[in-house]
Short mmCIF file of C-alpha atoms in Angstrom, two decimals:
data_model
loop_
_atom_site.label_atom_id
_atom_site.label_comp_id
_atom_site.label_asym_id
_atom_site.label_seq_id
_atom_site.Cartn_x
_atom_site.Cartn_y
_atom_site.Cartn_z
CA MET A 1 0.04 -0.01 -0.01
CA PHE A 2 1.47 3.42 -1.04
CA THR A 3 0.52 6.42 1.11
CA ALA A 4 1.01 10.05 0.13
CA PRO A 5 2.80 12.29 2.61
CA SER A 6 0.86 14.82 4.53
CA THR A 7 -0.28 17.94 2.55
CA ARG A 8 -0.79 20.33 5.45
CA SER A 9 -0.29 23.81 4.22
CA HIS A 10 2.90 25.33 5.44
CA PRO A 11 6.00 26.63 3.77
CA ILE A 12 8.82 24.07 3.24
CA VAL A 13 11.73 26.53 3.81
CA MET A 14 11.99 29.20 6.38
CA HIS A 15 13.14 32.22 4.44
CA GLU A 16 14.57 33.93 7.48
CA ARG A 17 15.45 33.09 11.03
CA ILE A 18 13.22 34.85 13.46
CA THR A 19 15.03 35.90 16.62
CA ASP A 20 13.95 39.50 17.29
CA THR A 21 10.68 40.85 18.63
CA ILE A 22 8.78 43.34 16.54
CA PHE A 23 6.22 46.04 17.46
CA ALA A 24 4.06 48.51 15.65
CA PRO A 25 0.79 50.55 16.02
CA ALA A 26 -2.02 48.61 14.44
CA THR A 27 -4.59 51.47 14.52
CA PRO A 28 -4.62 55.12 13.37
CA VAL A 29 -3.01 57.58 15.70
CA ASN A 30 -5.06 60.23 17.51
CA GLY A 31 -8.16 57.95 17.75
CA THR A 32 -9.87 57.17 20.98
CA ILE A 33 -7.70 53.97 21.29
CA THR A 34 -4.29 53.17 19.87
CA ILE A 35 -3.33 49.53 19.74
CA VAL A 36 0.30 48.52 19.72
CA ARG A 37 1.07 44.97 18.70
CA LEU A 38 4.06 42.90 19.61
CA SER A 39 5.30 39.55 18.41
CA GLY A 40 8.45 37.54 19.19
CA PRO A 41 10.40 35.86 21.90
CA ALA A 42 10.77 38.87 24.18
CA VAL A 43 6.97 39.62 24.51
CA ARG A 44 6.78 38.25 28.05
CA PHE A 45 9.85 40.17 29.11
CA VAL A 46 8.33 43.35 27.80
CA LEU A 47 5.08 42.76 29.70
CA GLU A 48 6.97 42.00 32.98
CA THR A 49 9.13 45.05 32.50
CA MET A 50 6.43 47.59 31.51
CA ALA A 51 3.28 46.16 33.00
CA GLY A 52 4.79 44.62 36.15
CA ALA A 53 3.71 41.02 35.37
CA VAL A 54 2.60 38.89 32.47
CA PRO A 55 -1.24 38.91 32.52
CA ARG A 56 -3.47 35.86 32.22
CA PRO A 57 -3.48 34.66 28.60
CA ARG A 58 -6.27 36.02 26.42
CA HIS A 59 -7.75 38.13 29.16
CA MET A 60 -7.64 41.95 28.96
CA THR A 61 -6.07 43.39 32.13
CA LEU A 62 -5.84 46.93 33.21
CA ARG A 63 -2.19 47.81 34.02
CA SER A 64 0.06 50.84 34.45
CA LEU A 65 2.81 50.95 31.80
CA ARG A 66 6.04 52.25 33.09
CA ASP A 67 9.38 53.29 31.57
CA SER A 68 12.81 52.05 32.88
CA ALA A 69 12.75 54.75 35.71
CA GLY A 70 9.33 53.68 36.98
CA ASN A 71 7.37 56.63 35.63
CA VAL A 72 3.83 55.83 34.58
CA LEU A 73 3.35 56.38 30.84
CA ASP A 74 -0.25 55.30 30.54
CA ARG A 75 -3.07 53.21 32.09
CA ALA A 76 -3.67 50.64 29.44
CA LEU A 77 -5.49 47.36 28.71
CA VAL A 78 -2.93 44.64 28.07
CA VAL A 79 -3.56 41.21 26.62
CA LEU A 80 -1.24 38.27 25.88
CA PHE A 81 -1.69 35.76 23.17
CA PRO A 82 0.71 32.89 23.79
CA GLY A 83 2.22 31.07 20.77
CA PRO A 84 1.95 28.90 18.88
CA ASP A 85 -1.91 29.62 18.98
CA SER A 86 -1.66 33.28 18.02
CA PHE A 87 -1.87 35.16 14.83
CA THR A 88 1.83 34.91 14.12
CA GLY A 89 2.44 31.59 15.77
CA GLU A 90 4.75 33.37 18.29
CA ASP A 91 4.01 34.97 21.67
CA CYS A 92 1.98 38.12 20.85
CA ALA A 93 0.62 40.95 22.93
CA GLU A 94 -1.46 44.13 22.42
CA LEU A 95 -1.31 47.25 24.42
CA HIS A 96 -4.61 49.24 24.13
CA LEU A 97 -3.49 52.76 24.85
CA HIS A 98 -5.12 56.08 25.14
CA GLY A 99 -5.00 57.46 21.55
CA GLY A 100 -2.90 60.60 21.93
CA ARG A 101 0.35 60.98 19.86
CA ALA A 102 2.33 61.73 23.07
CA VAL A 103 1.29 58.54 24.77
CA LEU A 104 2.21 56.40 21.63
CA ALA A 105 5.52 58.23 21.36
CA ALA A 106 6.47 57.54 24.96
CA ILE A 107 5.54 53.88 24.57
CA VAL A 108 7.35 53.37 21.36
CA ALA A 109 10.50 55.02 22.69
CA VAL A 110 10.65 52.61 25.68
CA LEU A 111 10.02 49.60 23.34
CA ALA A 112 12.72 50.71 20.83
CA ALA A 113 15.30 51.04 23.69
CA MET A 114 14.89 47.40 24.69
CA GLN A 115 17.47 44.92 23.53
CA GLY A 116 16.09 42.63 20.90
CA LEU A 117 13.06 44.85 19.86
CA ARG A 118 12.66 46.75 16.65
CA PRO A 119 9.81 48.44 14.78
CA ALA A 120 8.02 46.05 12.42
CA GLN A 121 8.30 46.38 8.56
CA PRO A 122 5.19 46.55 6.44
CA GLY A 123 3.27 43.31 6.52
CA GLU A 124 5.84 41.66 8.89
CA PHE A 125 3.19 40.33 11.32
CA SER A 126 1.37 38.55 8.44
CA ARG A 127 4.67 37.39 7.00
CA ARG A 128 5.55 35.73 10.35
CA ALA A 129 2.15 34.11 10.36
CA PHE A 130 2.94 32.61 6.90
CA LEU A 131 6.43 31.47 7.87
CA ASN A 132 5.15 29.87 11.02
CA GLY A 133 2.43 27.96 9.25
CA ARG A 134 -0.46 29.93 10.60
CA MET A 135 -1.75 30.84 7.07
CA ASP A 136 -0.75 29.85 3.54
CA LEU A 137 0.07 32.49 0.84
CA THR A 138 -3.45 32.60 -0.53
CA GLU A 139 -4.83 33.31 2.91
CA ALA A 140 -2.26 36.13 3.31
CA GLU A 141 -3.38 37.57 -0.02
CA GLY A 142 -6.91 37.37 1.14
CA LEU A 143 -6.15 39.36 4.25
CA ALA A 144 -4.33 41.99 2.17
CA ASP A 145 -7.40 42.20 -0.20
CA LEU A 146 -9.81 42.43 2.76
CA LEU A 147 -7.83 45.31 4.27
CA SER A 148 -8.10 47.21 1.01
CA ALA A 149 -11.71 46.08 0.01
CA GLU A 150 -13.89 49.07 -1.00
CA THR A 151 -17.06 47.24 -2.20
CA GLU A 152 -19.23 44.28 -1.14
CA ALA A 153 -18.06 42.12 -3.95
CA GLN A 154 -14.41 42.76 -2.95
CA ARG A 155 -15.16 41.98 0.62
CA ARG A 156 -16.97 38.64 -0.18
CA GLN A 157 -14.06 37.62 -2.58
CA ALA A 158 -11.36 38.56 -0.17
CA LEU A 159 -13.00 36.79 2.73
CA GLY A 160 -13.25 33.62 0.61
CA LEU A 161 -9.49 33.68 0.06
CA LEU A 162 -8.79 34.41 3.75
CA GLU A 163 -11.05 31.55 4.85
CA GLY A 164 -8.98 29.20 2.62
CA ARG A 165 -11.28 28.43 -0.22
CA LEU A 166 -8.42 28.50 -2.79
CA GLY A 167 -5.83 27.11 -0.43
CA GLU A 168 -8.07 24.09 0.41
CA ALA A 169 -8.78 23.40 -3.24
CA VAL A 170 -5.10 23.56 -4.16
CA GLU A 171 -4.17 21.23 -1.32
CA SER A 172 -6.87 18.72 -2.30
CA TRP A 173 -5.62 18.76 -5.88
CA ARG A 174 -1.99 18.42 -4.67
CA ALA A 175 -2.88 15.48 -2.37
CA ARG A 176 -4.43 13.69 -5.25
CA LEU A 177 -1.42 14.36 -7.50
CA VAL A 178 1.00 13.22 -4.89
CA GLN A 179 -1.02 9.99 -4.42
CA GLY A 180 -0.87 9.58 -8.21
CA LEU A 181 2.89 10.18 -8.22
CA ALA A 182 3.24 7.43 -5.55
CA LEU A 183 1.28 5.04 -7.90
CA ALA A 184 3.49 6.05 -10.90
CA GLU A 185 6.63 5.42 -8.96
CA ALA A 186 5.30 2.15 -7.74
CA ASP A 187 4.72 1.09 -11.30
CA LEU A 188 8.23 2.25 -12.15
CA ASP A 189 10.03 0.69 -9.27
CA PHE A 190 8.05 -2.37 -8.28
CA SER A 191 6.25 -3.48 -11.46
CA ASP A 192 7.70 -7.02 -11.09
CA GLU A 193 6.42 -7.47 -7.52
CA ARG A 194 3.23 -9.57 -7.04
CA ASP A 195 1.60 -7.16 -4.63
CA VAL A 196 1.57 -4.21 -7.05
CA PRO A 197 -1.76 -4.21 -8.88
CA GLU A 198 -2.05 -3.70 -12.70
CA GLY A 199 -3.37 -0.63 -14.27
CA LEU A 200 -1.71 1.90 -12.06
CA LEU A 201 -0.92 4.40 -14.81
CA THR A 202 -4.60 4.34 -15.90
CA ARG A 203 -5.57 5.30 -12.44
CA VAL A 204 -2.95 8.05 -12.47
CA ARG A 205 -4.29 9.46 -15.77
CA ASP A 206 -7.92 9.30 -14.44
CA ALA A 207 -6.72 11.33 -11.44
CA ALA A 208 -4.85 13.85 -13.68
CA THR A 209 -7.98 14.25 -15.95
CA SER A 210 -10.16 14.93 -12.93
CA VAL A 211 -7.85 17.47 -11.35
CA ALA A 212 -7.24 19.17 -14.72
CA ALA A 213 -10.94 19.59 -15.23
CA GLU A 214 -11.38 21.17 -11.83
CA ILE A 215 -8.54 23.54 -12.45
CA ASP A 216 -9.98 24.49 -15.77
CA ALA A 217 -13.20 25.29 -14.02
CA ALA A 218 -11.49 27.54 -11.44
CA LEU A 219 -9.50 29.33 -14.15
CA ALA A 220 -12.80 30.08 -16.00
CA GLY A 221 -13.59 32.55 -13.17
CA PHE A 222 -10.17 34.25 -13.15
CA THR A 223 -11.05 37.20 -15.39
CA HIS A 224 -14.03 38.09 -13.19
CA GLY A 225 -12.09 37.50 -10.05
CA GLU A 226 -9.21 39.84 -11.16
CA ARG A 227 -11.70 42.53 -12.20
CA VAL A 228 -13.51 42.38 -8.85
CA ARG A 229 -10.14 42.67 -7.08
CA ASP A 230 -8.63 45.40 -9.29
CA GLY A 231 -11.79 47.06 -10.46
CA TYR A 232 -13.55 47.51 -13.82
CA ARG A 233 -12.81 50.51 -16.13
CA ILE A 234 -15.74 52.25 -17.92
CA VAL A 235 -14.76 54.91 -20.39
CA ILE A 236 -17.38 57.76 -21.03
CA ALA A 237 -16.84 58.75 -24.73
CA GLY A 238 -18.69 60.66 -27.39
CA PRO A 239 -18.62 63.92 -29.40
CA PRO A 240 -18.01 67.27 -27.70
CA ASN A 241 -20.71 68.68 -25.50
CA ALA A 242 -22.54 65.32 -25.26
CA GLY A 243 -22.63 65.63 -21.37
CA LYS A 244 -19.70 63.32 -20.59
CA SER A 245 -18.25 65.52 -17.77
CA SER A 246 -21.79 66.23 -16.45
CA LEU A 247 -22.39 62.48 -16.20
CA LEU A 248 -19.09 62.00 -14.44
CA ASN A 249 -19.94 64.72 -11.82
CA ALA A 250 -23.32 63.12 -11.41
CA LEU A 251 -21.82 59.70 -10.79
CA ALA A 252 -19.27 61.09 -8.39
CA GLN A 253 -21.84 63.32 -6.66
CA ARG A 254 -19.29 66.18 -6.71
CA ASP A 255 -17.69 68.46 -9.31
CA VAL A 256 -14.60 66.61 -10.43
CA ALA A 257 -14.62 67.72 -13.99
CA ILE A 258 -15.09 71.11 -15.62
CA VAL A 259 -18.40 71.49 -17.45
CA SER A 260 -18.61 73.98 -20.23
CA ASP A 261 -20.52 74.64 -23.44
CA HIS A 262 -17.16 75.30 -25.19
CA ALA A 263 -16.10 72.22 -27.17
CA GLY A 264 -12.73 70.72 -26.35
CA THR A 265 -12.85 71.71 -22.63
CA THR A 266 -11.84 68.20 -21.52
CA ARG A 267 -8.31 67.46 -22.74
CA ASP A 268 -6.99 64.72 -20.41
CA LEU A 269 -8.50 61.59 -18.76
CA ILE A 270 -10.34 62.30 -15.55
CA GLU A 271 -11.04 59.30 -13.30
CA VAL A 272 -13.54 58.57 -10.47
CA ARG A 273 -13.70 55.41 -8.48
CA CYS A 274 -17.36 54.26 -7.63
CA ASP A 275 -19.22 51.32 -6.11
CA ILE A 276 -21.79 50.26 -8.72
CA GLY A 277 -23.96 47.43 -7.43
CA GLY A 278 -21.22 46.18 -5.14
CA LEU A 279 -18.57 46.20 -7.99
CA PRO A 280 -15.56 48.52 -7.99
CA VAL A 281 -15.74 50.66 -11.03
CA THR A 282 -13.51 53.56 -12.34
CA PHE A 283 -15.33 55.83 -14.64
CA VAL A 284 -13.14 57.66 -17.02
CA ASP A 285 -14.16 61.04 -18.63
CA THR A 286 -12.42 61.61 -22.01
CA ALA A 287 -12.01 64.38 -24.58
CA GLY A 288 -14.80 64.85 -27.11
CA LEU A 289 -14.15 62.85 -30.27
CA ARG A 290 -14.08 65.02 -33.35
CA ASP A 291 -11.73 66.23 -36.04
CA SER A 292 -9.47 69.03 -34.56
CA ASP A 293 -6.49 71.02 -35.76
CA ASP A 294 -5.51 71.85 -32.16
CA PRO A 295 -2.39 69.67 -31.43
CA VAL A 296 -3.22 69.51 -27.63
CA GLU A 297 -6.75 68.50 -28.29
CA GLN A 298 -5.46 65.83 -30.74
CA ILE A 299 -3.42 64.33 -28.01
CA GLY A 300 -6.53 64.19 -25.67
CA ILE A 301 -8.67 62.62 -28.53
CA ALA A 302 -5.88 60.02 -29.05
CA ARG A 303 -5.87 59.19 -25.35
CA ALA A 304 -9.69 58.95 -25.33
CA ARG A 305 -9.58 56.38 -28.20
CA GLU A 306 -6.81 54.40 -26.50
CA ALA A 307 -8.70 54.29 -23.21
CA ALA A 308 -11.93 53.25 -24.89
CA ALA A 309 -10.10 50.33 -26.65
CA LYS A 310 -8.77 49.01 -23.29
CA ALA A 311 -11.91 49.53 -21.31
CA ASP A 312 -14.19 46.81 -19.86
CA LEU A 313 -17.09 48.89 -21.13
CA THR A 314 -17.54 52.13 -23.05
CA LEU A 315 -20.56 54.49 -22.61
CA TRP A 316 -21.01 56.29 -25.90
CA LEU A 317 -22.96 59.51 -25.25
CA GLU A 318 -24.92 61.52 -27.73
CA PRO A 319 -27.45 64.28 -27.02
CA VAL A 320 -31.05 63.37 -27.84
CA GLY A 321 -32.04 64.51 -31.22
CA SER A 322 -28.47 64.64 -32.51
CA PRO A 323 -27.56 62.71 -35.74
CA VAL A 324 -26.18 59.30 -35.22
CA ALA A 325 -22.41 59.34 -34.86
CA ALA A 326 -20.62 58.13 -37.89
CA GLN A 327 -18.26 55.98 -35.93
CA GLN A 328 -18.11 54.63 -32.35
CA PRO A 329 -14.73 54.08 -30.70
CA VAL A 330 -15.18 50.35 -29.96
CA PRO A 331 -17.72 47.65 -30.67
CA GLY A 332 -20.12 46.75 -27.94
CA ALA A 333 -20.46 50.30 -26.48
CA LEU A 334 -23.56 51.02 -24.45
CA ARG A 335 -25.26 53.95 -26.33
CA VAL A 336 -26.61 56.61 -24.01
CA ALA A 337 -28.76 59.53 -25.16
CA THR A 338 -28.16 62.45 -22.85
CA LYS A 339 -30.13 65.66 -22.06
CA ALA A 340 -33.47 63.81 -22.00
CA ASP A 341 -34.86 66.61 -19.93
CA LEU A 342 -35.07 68.64 -23.18
CA GLY A 343 -38.15 66.75 -24.06
CA LEU A 344 -36.72 64.95 -27.12
CA GLN A 345 -36.93 61.39 -25.74
CA ASN A 346 -38.53 60.24 -28.89
CA HIS A 347 -35.50 61.39 -30.83
CA ALA A 348 -32.83 59.29 -29.05
CA GLY A 349 -31.43 57.95 -32.37
CA GLY A 350 -31.57 54.22 -31.47
CA ALA A 351 -29.73 54.61 -28.15
CA ASP A 352 -29.92 51.86 -25.49
CA ILE A 353 -31.08 54.27 -22.77
CA ALA A 354 -31.95 57.82 -22.39
CA ILE A 355 -30.81 59.83 -19.32
CA SER A 356 -30.75 63.36 -17.82
CA VAL A 357 -28.16 64.40 -15.20
CA VAL A 358 -30.37 67.37 -14.41
CA THR A 359 -33.51 65.44 -13.39
CA GLY A 360 -31.81 62.07 -12.73
CA GLN A 361 -34.04 60.39 -15.31
CA GLY A 362 -32.68 57.12 -16.58
CA LEU A 363 -29.61 57.04 -14.32
CA PRO A 364 -30.65 54.16 -12.19
CA ASP A 365 -31.63 52.11 -15.28
CA MET A 366 -28.24 52.96 -16.89
CA LEU A 367 -26.31 51.82 -13.79
CA GLU A 368 -28.40 48.59 -13.65
CA THR A 369 -27.58 47.92 -17.28
CA VAL A 370 -23.93 48.60 -16.61
CA THR A 371 -23.88 46.14 -13.72
CA ARG A 372 -25.47 43.48 -15.89
CA ARG A 373 -22.91 44.14 -18.69
CA LEU A 374 -20.06 43.79 -16.26
CA ASP A 375 -21.34 40.84 -14.31
CA SER A 376 -24.02 38.71 -15.97
CA GLN A 377 -24.17 36.44 -12.85
CA PRO A 378 -24.26 38.78 -9.84
CA GLN A 379 -25.25 35.95 -7.49
CA ARG A 380 -22.33 33.73 -8.36
CA MET A 381 -19.91 32.40 -5.78
CA PRO A 382 -16.79 34.60 -5.39
CA SER A 383 -14.04 33.49 -7.85
CA LEU A 384 -11.37 31.22 -6.48
CA VAL A 385 -8.65 32.58 -8.75
CA THR A 386 -8.11 36.31 -8.35
CA ARG A 387 -4.49 37.08 -9.12
CA GLN A 388 -2.29 36.64 -12.11
CA ARG A 389 0.14 34.71 -9.91
CA HIS A 390 -2.51 32.07 -9.18
CA ALA A 391 -3.58 31.79 -12.85
CA ALA A 392 0.01 31.38 -14.06
CA ALA A 393 0.81 28.60 -11.58
CA LEU A 394 -2.46 26.81 -12.12
CA GLY A 395 -1.87 27.07 -15.96
CA ARG A 396 1.47 25.41 -15.54
CA CYS A 397 -0.12 22.63 -13.47
CA ARG A 398 -2.89 22.12 -16.01
CA ASP A 399 -0.39 21.92 -18.84
CA ALA A 400 1.62 19.28 -17.07
CA LEU A 401 -1.50 17.24 -16.32
CA HIS A 402 -2.63 17.49 -19.97
CA ARG A 403 0.71 15.95 -20.92
CA VAL A 404 0.07 13.17 -18.54
CA VAL A 405 -3.47 12.53 -19.95
CA MET A 406 -2.48 12.73 -23.67
CA ALA A 407 0.69 10.60 -23.44
CA ASP A 408 -0.89 7.18 -23.57
CA GLN A 409 2.47 5.48 -24.45
CA ALA A 410 4.65 7.61 -22.28
CA SER A 411 7.04 5.85 -19.89
CA PRO A 412 6.32 5.83 -16.14
CA GLU A 413 9.38 8.02 -15.81
CA LEU A 414 7.86 10.89 -17.90
CA VAL A 415 4.44 10.53 -16.24
CA ALA A 416 6.16 10.80 -12.86
CA GLU A 417 8.14 13.89 -13.91
CA ASP A 418 4.99 15.66 -15.17
CA LEU A 419 3.18 14.89 -12.00
CA ARG A 420 6.08 16.37 -9.98
CA ALA A 421 5.98 19.52 -12.10
CA ALA A 422 2.15 19.77 -11.66
CA ALA A 423 2.45 19.30 -7.83
CA ALA A 424 5.35 21.91 -7.76
CA ALA A 425 3.16 24.41 -9.65
CA LEU A 426 0.38 23.95 -7.05
CA GLY A 427 2.93 24.48 -4.28
CA MET A 428 3.79 27.94 -5.74
CA VAL A 429 0.11 28.89 -5.16
CA THR A 430 -0.03 28.21 -1.51
CA GLY A 431 3.61 29.08 -0.72
CA ARG A 432 4.92 25.57 -0.16
CA ILE A 433 7.50 26.63 -2.66
CA SER A 434 8.00 30.38 -2.94
CA SER A 435 10.77 32.92 -3.62
CA ASP A 436 11.69 35.83 -1.41
CA ASP A 437 10.81 38.15 -4.22
CA VAL A 438 7.20 36.83 -4.16
CA LEU A 439 7.05 37.30 -0.31
CA ASP A 440 8.60 40.79 -0.41
CA ALA A 441 6.09 41.92 -3.14
CA LEU A 442 3.16 40.55 -1.21
CA PHE A 443 3.83 41.53 2.30
CA GLY A 444 5.51 44.84 1.39
CA ALA A 445 2.05 45.95 0.15
CA PHE A 446 0.52 45.59 3.70
CA CYS A 447 0.29 48.36 6.21
CA ILE A 448 2.74 48.52 9.10
CA GLY A 449 1.23 46.69 12.00
CA LYS A 450 -0.50 44.11 9.84
#
């Protein structure tokens, strides 16, 4: 009987030796409460020195925090989270201080003067949690996305990552591939032994087929997942004086673009970030598209066309009653007739919808249509695959599995090698195999104290 090794998610190699204790504020300064976090081997010493004693684990205790001369710096709530059952896997503590800058500065000065303590780098608490096996790389990415989430769709998707949906799927696939690798190596090394059953490679190919199909299904949601995470871009385009800047101001609910009857007022791209039906959307106002001899306006028009070509959706605006534009910037644009308050609704020229930013007519219907265009399945489960890094590694795994499936006459050695490559690609997703460059890029994007 051939048993695969454990696939518990944790990094194989420690990328740095953790010997010092880190600290950092974990909340904004000048609030009612400022929380200072600590993690590392000297946490208990800090509590004994500053708070007089180590408090009961996981119970908030009111203590006077003192400097080395015995002066009281603050009356604070102190809590200890012993390792390994803490966020970082090390001894951790939190000091819940009064929120003034002077209080924080005094506490930080005392901590910085202690031997073996230093301020934390951005994301270092989360990095230690990863290195100590408290979370895999996808969960760390989920935490980063949750901290920066602006919309409901982003929150749901980030929480799914943080709760391990992708990591659990990847570890399940990896366990099946490791088991298949054991079968392939059994066929290779012990094919002449009586207790090795026949048809092992067939079972291996069946497993590879099944895992490849599940990976393909996960990758099918990548484009949506990436857009939810990074945001959609919608370009507002059309001829001059079509109401593009007025629409942008209405969507932003403030004056972000200059509105003028003078054609060519907008020369550059103006962007506004919005939450549309729970989706993160950046609306981009552009220069009016027309023939112009003004070299500066020509640059703006070129930028408008380039932005429309790269957008997830283009809103093509034309005033009601205007002649149909001879050319739209990109296929599939949503045609919007503006200035419907002028009473020319029946002369919208075949537009998809008529709106007025003066009265608000048609704006809710336009936004509902935009939401449907961006996401035809608003009730879908959050995507498993949300980053290019995920998609690239899963793509390499799938390609290796396809070689296993298609190579009917391949030797057991080649099958085993492709399975190793597939399993290694999956390890890149969760961080079983990772480079310092990947870790630096991910955790460096966190706030200090996270």
